Amino acid sequence: MAAPGRTMKMVGFLQAQNCSIAPGSWRHPAASTDYLGPDHFIRVARVLEEGKFHLAFFDDRLAMPDIYGRDHRAAVENGIRVVKMDPATILAVMSGVTSRLGLGGTYSTTYYEPFHVARLFATLDLMTRGRAAWNVVTSLNDSEAADFGRTEHLEHDLRYDRADEFMEAVLGHWDSWEDDAIILDKATGRFADGDKVRALKHEGRFFRTHGPLPVPRSPQGHPVLIQAGQSGRGRRFAGRWGS
């Protein structure tokens, strides 16, 4: 029994793919077959919200499974997580049929750029009216590296060094606009205060990104940040950036 004043937080762990976390689940007679369209995810979103879940959360992987024999064909033949659609697009679909459900998606600091991720999640935060969350990951295998033109995956601690700077840049972009920057004076034609929108001009070890971000701040400032590192370095990263 929960202690007085404490509540359970329920998270629906989802994957934008042809099966659940159980790779053979697609074979079940009752398994959905319309996951390549919006209806499947609309149903899931409605069930989670009606069930009082706090968050719908999508993991992600930026490559098709190819560990067995260094070849993807066995995974394709057996339907082992070979479909991996972009989670942000699906979260946008789910947001349109829900009003309370939190919506979290995984994006990598190793294979994306800070400006891109800052813009994507700032937009999603606005479109979901503050229900967006970003699960920050550093990715973990060479097949993902190959998809992004790299010869090998970065070493573990170096990935987190890069991720620290990635977060500094993303949060800097999210702070480009002050909360009261928008004036919206139709009579004078003054849309916003130019002194309250600032370029980031970040130049670091891993990234150079100028800004300003062309997305104003949401009322709460930025999306919720999620991180689930298990190593000592990953836990330090999570403790620094998670919110």
PDB file of C-alpha atoms in Angstrom:
ATOM      1  CA  MET A   1       0.000   0.000   0.000  1.00  0.00           C
ATOM      2  CA  ALA A   2       1.382   3.406  -0.974  1.00  0.00           C
ATOM      3  CA  ALA A   3       2.340   5.812   1.784  1.00  0.00           C
ATOM      4  CA  PRO A   4      -0.122   8.685   2.385  1.00  0.00           C
ATOM      5  CA  GLY A   5       0.410  11.555  -0.007  1.00  0.00           C
ATOM      6  CA  ARG A   6       2.304   9.485  -2.557  1.00  0.00           C
ATOM      7  CA  THR A   7       0.972   8.572  -5.976  1.00  0.00           C
ATOM      8  CA  MET A   8       2.042   6.040  -8.577  1.00  0.00           C
ATOM      9  CA  LYS A   9       3.351   7.372 -11.898  1.00  0.00           C
ATOM     10  CA  MET A  10       2.340   5.169 -14.813  1.00  0.00           C
ATOM     11  CA  VAL A  11       4.328   5.179 -18.045  1.00  0.00           C
ATOM     12  CA  GLY A  12       3.355   3.306 -21.193  1.00  0.00           C
ATOM     13  CA  PHE A  13       6.574   1.952 -22.755  1.00  0.00           C
ATOM     14  CA  LEU A  14       6.032   1.983 -26.512  1.00  0.00           C
ATOM     15  CA  GLN A  15       7.937   1.333 -29.715  1.00  0.00           C
ATOM     16  CA  ALA A  16       7.139   2.720 -33.146  1.00  0.00           C
ATOM     17  CA  GLN A  17       7.494  -0.667 -34.755  1.00  0.00           C
ATOM     18  CA  ASN A  18       5.819  -3.895 -35.837  1.00  0.00           C
ATOM     19  CA  CYS A  19       5.978  -5.606 -32.438  1.00  0.00           C
ATOM     20  CA  SER A  20       6.129  -4.899 -28.740  1.00  0.00           C
ATOM     21  CA  ILE A  21       9.296  -5.372 -26.681  1.00  0.00           C
ATOM     22  CA  ALA A  22       8.558  -9.084 -27.190  1.00  0.00           C
ATOM     23  CA  PRO A  23       9.881  -9.589 -30.752  1.00  0.00           C
ATOM     24  CA  GLY A  24       7.404 -12.336 -31.654  1.00  0.00           C
ATOM     25  CA  SER A  25       4.333 -10.462 -30.467  1.00  0.00           C
ATOM     26  CA  TRP A  26       3.342  -9.534 -34.032  1.00  0.00           C
ATOM     27  CA  ARG A  27       2.383 -13.203 -34.576  1.00  0.00           C
ATOM     28  CA  HIS A  28      -0.329 -13.216 -31.908  1.00  0.00           C
ATOM     29  CA  PRO A  29      -3.781 -13.628 -33.512  1.00  0.00           C
ATOM     30  CA  ALA A  30      -5.034 -10.471 -31.786  1.00  0.00           C
ATOM     31  CA  ALA A  31      -1.974  -8.349 -32.616  1.00  0.00           C
ATOM     32  CA  SER A  32      -2.640  -5.136 -34.498  1.00  0.00           C
ATOM     33  CA  THR A  33      -1.580  -5.054 -38.143  1.00  0.00           C
ATOM     34  CA  ASP A  34      -2.219  -1.365 -38.867  1.00  0.00           C
ATOM     35  CA  TYR A  35       0.891   0.043 -37.124  1.00  0.00           C
ATOM     36  CA  LEU A  36       2.053   1.636 -40.401  1.00  0.00           C
ATOM     37  CA  GLY A  37      -0.777   4.136 -40.156  1.00  0.00           C
ATOM     38  CA  PRO A  38      -2.123   6.518 -37.522  1.00  0.00           C
ATOM     39  CA  ASP A  39      -5.097   4.462 -36.326  1.00  0.00           C
ATOM     40  CA  HIS A  40      -2.999   2.050 -34.262  1.00  0.00           C
ATOM     41  CA  PHE A  41      -1.289   4.846 -32.335  1.00  0.00           C
ATOM     42  CA  ILE A  42      -4.524   6.795 -31.949  1.00  0.00           C
ATOM     43  CA  ARG A  43      -6.066   3.756 -30.237  1.00  0.00           C
ATOM     44  CA  VAL A  44      -3.038   3.350 -27.987  1.00  0.00           C
ATOM     45  CA  ALA A  45      -3.107   7.035 -27.025  1.00  0.00           C
ATOM     46  CA  ARG A  46      -6.792   6.920 -26.117  1.00  0.00           C
ATOM     47  CA  VAL A  47      -6.406   3.741 -24.060  1.00  0.00           C
ATOM     48  CA  LEU A  48      -3.479   5.205 -22.109  1.00  0.00           C
ATOM     49  CA  GLU A  49      -5.285   8.451 -21.390  1.00  0.00           C
ATOM     50  CA  GLU A  50      -8.502   6.671 -20.382  1.00  0.00           C
ATOM     51  CA  GLY A  51      -6.366   4.422 -18.149  1.00  0.00           C
ATOM     52  CA  LYS A  52      -4.960   7.507 -16.352  1.00  0.00           C
ATOM     53  CA  PHE A  53      -1.398   6.953 -17.565  1.00  0.00           C
ATOM     54  CA  HIS A  54       0.910   9.910 -17.047  1.00  0.00           C
ATOM     55  CA  LEU A  55       3.204   9.352 -20.023  1.00  0.00           C
ATOM     56  CA  ALA A  56       3.363   7.562 -23.362  1.00  0.00           C
ATOM     57  CA  PHE A  57       7.065   6.916 -23.916  1.00  0.00           C
ATOM     58  CA  PHE A  58       8.786   5.758 -27.114  1.00  0.00           C
ATOM     59  CA  ASP A  59      12.255   4.285 -27.157  1.00  0.00           C
ATOM     60  CA  ASP A  60      14.207   4.361 -30.430  1.00  0.00           C
ATOM     61  CA  ARG A  61      17.090   2.847 -32.332  1.00  0.00           C
ATOM     62  CA  LEU A  62      18.576   4.386 -35.440  1.00  0.00           C
ATOM     63  CA  ALA A  63      19.343   1.166 -37.284  1.00  0.00           C
ATOM     64  CA  MET A  64      17.803  -2.153 -38.231  1.00  0.00           C
ATOM     65  CA  PRO A  65      18.969  -5.130 -36.113  1.00  0.00           C
ATOM     66  CA  ASP A  66      21.905  -6.797 -37.872  1.00  0.00           C
ATOM     67  CA  ILE A  67      23.952  -8.404 -35.102  1.00  0.00           C
ATOM     68  CA  TYR A  68      23.155 -11.991 -36.132  1.00  0.00           C
ATOM     69  CA  GLY A  69      25.711 -12.828 -38.819  1.00  0.00           C
ATOM     70  CA  ARG A  70      26.286  -9.101 -39.397  1.00  0.00           C
ATOM     71  CA  ASP A  71      23.264  -9.201 -41.679  1.00  0.00           C
ATOM     72  CA  HIS A  72      19.761  -7.774 -41.387  1.00  0.00           C
ATOM     73  CA  ARG A  73      17.951 -10.483 -43.346  1.00  0.00           C
ATOM     74  CA  ALA A  74      17.250 -12.852 -40.440  1.00  0.00           C
ATOM     75  CA  ALA A  75      15.722  -9.974 -38.476  1.00  0.00           C
ATOM     76  CA  VAL A  76      13.593  -8.954 -41.467  1.00  0.00           C
ATOM     77  CA  GLU A  77      12.412 -12.520 -42.127  1.00  0.00           C
ATOM     78  CA  ASN A  78      11.327 -12.937 -38.499  1.00  0.00           C
ATOM     79  CA  GLY A  79       9.972  -9.430 -37.935  1.00  0.00           C
ATOM     80  CA  ILE A  80      12.403  -8.671 -35.110  1.00  0.00           C
ATOM     81  CA  ARG A  81      12.001  -4.936 -34.537  1.00  0.00           C
ATOM     82  CA  VAL A  82      12.821  -4.099 -38.140  1.00  0.00           C
ATOM     83  CA  VAL A  83      10.304  -1.249 -38.330  1.00  0.00           C
ATOM     84  CA  LYS A  84      11.513   1.873 -36.503  1.00  0.00           C
ATOM     85  CA  MET A  85       9.517   4.969 -37.362  1.00  0.00           C
ATOM     86  CA  ASP A  86      10.299   8.453 -36.122  1.00  0.00           C
ATOM     87  CA  PRO A  87       8.778   8.832 -32.639  1.00  0.00           C
ATOM     88  CA  ALA A  88       8.250  12.606 -32.787  1.00  0.00           C
ATOM     89  CA  THR A  89       5.896  12.320 -35.755  1.00  0.00           C
ATOM     90  CA  ILE A  90       3.836   9.667 -33.986  1.00  0.00           C
ATOM     91  CA  LEU A  91       3.717  11.717 -30.779  1.00  0.00           C
ATOM     92  CA  ALA A  92       2.246  14.592 -32.776  1.00  0.00           C
ATOM     93  CA  VAL A  93      -0.493  12.259 -34.032  1.00  0.00           C
ATOM     94  CA  MET A  94      -1.194  11.031 -30.500  1.00  0.00           C
ATOM     95  CA  SER A  95      -1.349  14.568 -29.130  1.00  0.00           C
ATOM     96  CA  GLY A  96      -4.302  15.375 -31.366  1.00  0.00           C
ATOM     97  CA  VAL A  97      -6.566  12.793 -29.690  1.00  0.00           C
ATOM     98  CA  THR A  98      -5.470  13.377 -26.076  1.00  0.00           C
ATOM     99  CA  SER A  99      -5.443  16.338 -23.714  1.00  0.00           C
ATOM    100  CA  ARG A 100      -3.703  15.132 -20.519  1.00  0.00           C
ATOM    101  CA  LEU A 101      -1.330  12.359 -21.555  1.00  0.00           C
ATOM    102  CA  GLY A 102       2.390  13.192 -21.436  1.00  0.00           C
ATOM    103  CA  LEU A 103       4.220  12.399 -24.680  1.00  0.00           C
ATOM    104  CA  GLY A 104       7.886  11.386 -24.572  1.00  0.00           C
ATOM    105  CA  GLY A 105      10.246  10.516 -27.411  1.00  0.00           C
ATOM    106  CA  THR A 106      13.863   9.366 -27.663  1.00  0.00           C
ATOM    107  CA  TYR A 107      16.409  11.390 -29.648  1.00  0.00           C
ATOM    108  CA  SER A 108      20.158  10.810 -29.793  1.00  0.00           C
ATOM    109  CA  THR A 109      22.856  13.335 -28.939  1.00  0.00           C
ATOM    110  CA  THR A 110      25.386  11.336 -30.946  1.00  0.00           C
ATOM    111  CA  TYR A 111      23.720  11.398 -34.356  1.00  0.00           C
ATOM    112  CA  TYR A 112      21.607  14.537 -34.375  1.00  0.00           C
ATOM    113  CA  GLU A 113      22.523  18.206 -34.106  1.00  0.00           C
ATOM    114  CA  PRO A 114      21.568  20.496 -31.186  1.00  0.00           C
ATOM    115  CA  PHE A 115      19.686  23.010 -33.339  1.00  0.00           C
ATOM    116  CA  HIS A 116      17.575  20.293 -34.952  1.00  0.00           C
ATOM    117  CA  VAL A 117      16.602  18.684 -31.645  1.00  0.00           C
ATOM    118  CA  ALA A 118      15.991  22.045 -29.953  1.00  0.00           C
ATOM    119  CA  ARG A 119      13.658  23.140 -32.760  1.00  0.00           C
ATOM    120  CA  LEU A 120      11.831  19.809 -32.951  1.00  0.00           C
ATOM    121  CA  PHE A 121      11.078  19.502 -29.238  1.00  0.00           C
ATOM    122  CA  ALA A 122      10.325  23.211 -28.773  1.00  0.00           C
ATOM    123  CA  THR A 123       7.710  22.879 -31.511  1.00  0.00           C
ATOM    124  CA  LEU A 124       6.325  19.645 -30.040  1.00  0.00           C
ATOM    125  CA  ASP A 125       6.143  21.302 -26.619  1.00  0.00           C
ATOM    126  CA  LEU A 126       4.015  24.101 -28.067  1.00  0.00           C
ATOM    127  CA  MET A 127       1.801  21.826 -30.157  1.00  0.00           C
ATOM    128  CA  THR A 128       1.107  19.517 -27.187  1.00  0.00           C
ATOM    129  CA  ARG A 129       0.492  22.442 -24.821  1.00  0.00           C
ATOM    130  CA  GLY A 130       3.361  21.468 -22.552  1.00  0.00           C
ATOM    131  CA  ARG A 131       3.019  17.685 -22.602  1.00  0.00           C
ATOM    132  CA  ALA A 132       6.262  16.880 -24.449  1.00  0.00           C
ATOM    133  CA  ALA A 133       9.292  15.087 -23.016  1.00  0.00           C
ATOM    134  CA  TRP A 134      12.661  14.281 -24.558  1.00  0.00           C
ATOM    135  CA  ASN A 135      14.440  11.081 -23.559  1.00  0.00           C
ATOM    136  CA  VAL A 136      18.127  11.947 -24.027  1.00  0.00           C
ATOM    137  CA  VAL A 137      20.280   9.044 -25.226  1.00  0.00           C
ATOM    138  CA  THR A 138      23.777   8.653 -26.656  1.00  0.00           C
ATOM    139  CA  SER A 139      22.998   5.538 -28.791  1.00  0.00           C
ATOM    140  CA  LEU A 140      25.059   2.385 -28.565  1.00  0.00           C
ATOM    141  CA  ASN A 141      26.026   0.397 -31.665  1.00  0.00           C
ATOM    142  CA  ASP A 142      28.088   0.507 -34.847  1.00  0.00           C
ATOM    143  CA  SER A 143      25.151  -0.071 -37.187  1.00  0.00           C
ATOM    144  CA  GLU A 144      23.746   3.277 -36.072  1.00  0.00           C
ATOM    145  CA  ALA A 145      27.130   4.844 -36.754  1.00  0.00           C
ATOM    146  CA  ALA A 146      27.132   3.366 -40.260  1.00  0.00           C
ATOM    147  CA  ASP A 147      23.696   4.843 -41.007  1.00  0.00           C
ATOM    148  CA  PHE A 148      25.057   8.300 -40.252  1.00  0.00           C
ATOM    149  CA  GLY A 149      28.268   7.978 -42.235  1.00  0.00           C
ATOM    150  CA  ARG A 150      30.573   7.094 -39.336  1.00  0.00           C
ATOM    151  CA  THR A 151      33.024   4.209 -39.337  1.00  0.00           C
ATOM    152  CA  GLU A 152      32.442   3.290 -35.687  1.00  0.00           C
ATOM    153  CA  HIS A 153      30.488   4.279 -32.608  1.00  0.00           C
ATOM    154  CA  LEU A 154      32.085   6.785 -30.224  1.00  0.00           C
ATOM    155  CA  GLU A 155      33.675   5.458 -27.035  1.00  0.00           C
ATOM    156  CA  HIS A 156      31.340   5.450 -24.015  1.00  0.00           C
ATOM    157  CA  ASP A 157      32.638   8.372 -21.931  1.00  0.00           C
ATOM    158  CA  LEU A 158      33.324  10.448 -25.039  1.00  0.00           C
ATOM    159  CA  ARG A 159      29.670  10.070 -26.014  1.00  0.00           C
ATOM    160  CA  TYR A 160      28.666  11.563 -22.687  1.00  0.00           C
ATOM    161  CA  ASP A 161      31.191  14.395 -23.028  1.00  0.00           C
ATOM    162  CA  ARG A 162      29.579  15.193 -26.352  1.00  0.00           C
ATOM    163  CA  ALA A 163      26.118  14.835 -24.812  1.00  0.00           C
ATOM    164  CA  ASP A 164      26.958  17.355 -22.056  1.00  0.00           C
ATOM    165  CA  GLU A 165      27.862  19.950 -24.645  1.00  0.00           C
ATOM    166  CA  PHE A 166      24.824  18.977 -26.718  1.00  0.00           C
ATOM    167  CA  MET A 167      22.578  19.769 -23.750  1.00  0.00           C
ATOM    168  CA  GLU A 168      24.279  23.103 -23.132  1.00  0.00           C
ATOM    169  CA  ALA A 169      23.610  24.061 -26.743  1.00  0.00           C
ATOM    170  CA  VAL A 170      19.998  22.850 -26.773  1.00  0.00           C
ATOM    171  CA  LEU A 171      19.124  24.642 -23.535  1.00  0.00           C
ATOM    172  CA  GLY A 172      20.873  27.741 -24.857  1.00  0.00           C
ATOM    173  CA  HIS A 173      18.666  27.647 -27.944  1.00  0.00           C
ATOM    174  CA  TRP A 174      15.557  27.180 -25.800  1.00  0.00           C
ATOM    175  CA  ASP A 175      16.543  30.316 -23.906  1.00  0.00           C
ATOM    176  CA  SER A 176      16.885  32.383 -27.122  1.00  0.00           C
ATOM    177  CA  TRP A 177      13.554  34.066 -26.447  1.00  0.00           C
ATOM    178  CA  GLU A 178      12.676  35.742 -23.174  1.00  0.00           C
ATOM    179  CA  ASP A 179       9.233  34.942 -21.847  1.00  0.00           C
ATOM    180  CA  ASP A 180       7.825  38.368 -22.701  1.00  0.00           C
ATOM    181  CA  ALA A 181       9.628  38.867 -26.025  1.00  0.00           C
ATOM    182  CA  ILE A 182       6.466  38.721 -28.156  1.00  0.00           C
ATOM    183  CA  ILE A 183       4.593  42.038 -28.263  1.00  0.00           C
ATOM    184  CA  LEU A 184       2.110  41.330 -31.075  1.00  0.00           C
ATOM    185  CA  ASP A 185       1.092  44.968 -31.539  1.00  0.00           C
ATOM    186  CA  LYS A 186      -0.910  44.917 -34.764  1.00  0.00           C
ATOM    187  CA  ALA A 187      -1.482  48.659 -34.698  1.00  0.00           C
ATOM    188  CA  THR A 188       2.220  49.577 -34.725  1.00  0.00           C
ATOM    189  CA  GLY A 189       3.403  46.479 -36.575  1.00  0.00           C
ATOM    190  CA  ARG A 190       5.831  45.506 -33.803  1.00  0.00           C
ATOM    191  CA  PHE A 191       5.804  41.734 -33.464  1.00  0.00           C
ATOM    192  CA  ALA A 192       8.502  41.232 -30.818  1.00  0.00           C
ATOM    193  CA  ASP A 193      11.236  42.997 -28.877  1.00  0.00           C
ATOM    194  CA  GLY A 194      14.479  42.426 -30.766  1.00  0.00           C
ATOM    195  CA  ASP A 195      16.511  42.921 -27.592  1.00  0.00           C
ATOM    196  CA  LYS A 196      14.749  39.959 -25.991  1.00  0.00           C
ATOM    197  CA  VAL A 197      15.649  37.465 -28.713  1.00  0.00           C
ATOM    198  CA  ARG A 198      19.341  36.579 -28.625  1.00  0.00           C
ATOM    199  CA  ALA A 199      21.705  34.452 -30.707  1.00  0.00           C
ATOM    200  CA  LEU A 200      23.418  31.620 -28.880  1.00  0.00           C
ATOM    201  CA  LYS A 201      26.783  31.776 -30.722  1.00  0.00           C
ATOM    202  CA  HIS A 202      27.941  28.502 -29.209  1.00  0.00           C
ATOM    203  CA  GLU A 203      31.433  27.341 -30.168  1.00  0.00           C
ATOM    204  CA  GLY A 204      32.676  24.295 -28.313  1.00  0.00           C
ATOM    205  CA  ARG A 205      34.664  21.098 -28.662  1.00  0.00           C
ATOM    206  CA  PHE A 206      31.958  19.223 -30.560  1.00  0.00           C
ATOM    207  CA  PHE A 207      29.500  21.816 -31.845  1.00  0.00           C
ATOM    208  CA  ARG A 208      29.219  25.236 -33.402  1.00  0.00           C
ATOM    209  CA  THR A 209      25.685  26.585 -33.563  1.00  0.00           C
ATOM    210  CA  HIS A 210      24.636  30.198 -33.871  1.00  0.00           C
ATOM    211  CA  GLY A 211      20.888  30.747 -33.413  1.00  0.00           C
ATOM    212  CA  PRO A 212      18.610  32.310 -32.338  1.00  0.00           C
ATOM    213  CA  LEU A 213      16.149  29.429 -32.358  1.00  0.00           C
ATOM    214  CA  PRO A 214      13.158  30.403 -34.540  1.00  0.00           C
ATOM    215  CA  VAL A 215      10.696  28.939 -32.016  1.00  0.00           C
ATOM    216  CA  PRO A 216       9.552  31.085 -29.047  1.00  0.00           C
ATOM    217  CA  ARG A 217       9.615  29.628 -25.553  1.00  0.00           C
ATOM    218  CA  SER A 218       6.666  27.644 -24.304  1.00  0.00           C
ATOM    219  CA  PRO A 219       4.980  28.832 -21.083  1.00  0.00           C
ATOM    220  CA  GLN A 220       7.004  26.326 -19.026  1.00  0.00           C
ATOM    221  CA  GLY A 221      10.264  27.119 -20.847  1.00  0.00           C
ATOM    222  CA  HIS A 222      11.141  23.757 -22.353  1.00  0.00           C
ATOM    223  CA  PRO A 223      10.045  20.106 -22.484  1.00  0.00           C
ATOM    224  CA  VAL A 224      10.615  17.643 -19.665  1.00  0.00           C
ATOM    225  CA  LEU A 225      14.048  15.995 -19.905  1.00  0.00           C
ATOM    226  CA  ILE A 226      14.407  12.252 -19.276  1.00  0.00           C
ATOM    227  CA  GLN A 227      17.632  10.247 -19.037  1.00  0.00           C
ATOM    228  CA  ALA A 228      18.212   6.731 -17.799  1.00  0.00           C
ATOM    229  CA  GLY A 229      21.971   6.158 -17.781  1.00  0.00           C
ATOM    230  CA  GLN A 230      23.090   3.074 -15.853  1.00  0.00           C
ATOM    231  CA  SER A 231      26.865   3.571 -15.773  1.00  0.00           C
ATOM    232  CA  GLY A 232      28.530   5.956 -13.358  1.00  0.00           C
ATOM    233  CA  ARG A 233      29.088   8.437 -16.176  1.00  0.00           C
ATOM    234  CA  GLY A 234      25.513   8.034 -17.369  1.00  0.00           C
ATOM    235  CA  ARG A 235      24.111   8.602 -13.885  1.00  0.00           C
ATOM    236  CA  ARG A 236      26.139  11.766 -13.490  1.00  0.00           C
ATOM    237  CA  PHE A 237      24.756  12.952 -16.804  1.00  0.00           C
ATOM    238  CA  ALA A 238      21.196  12.097 -15.751  1.00  0.00           C
ATOM    239  CA  GLY A 239      21.630  13.885 -12.432  1.00  0.00           C
ATOM    240  CA  ARG A 240      22.858  17.008 -14.180  1.00  0.00           C
ATOM    241  CA  TRP A 241      20.255  17.271 -16.928  1.00  0.00           C
ATOM    242  CA  GLY A 242      17.130  15.308 -15.955  1.00  0.00           C
ATOM    243  CA  SER A 243      14.096  17.371 -15.011  1.00  0.00           C
TER     244      SER A 243
END
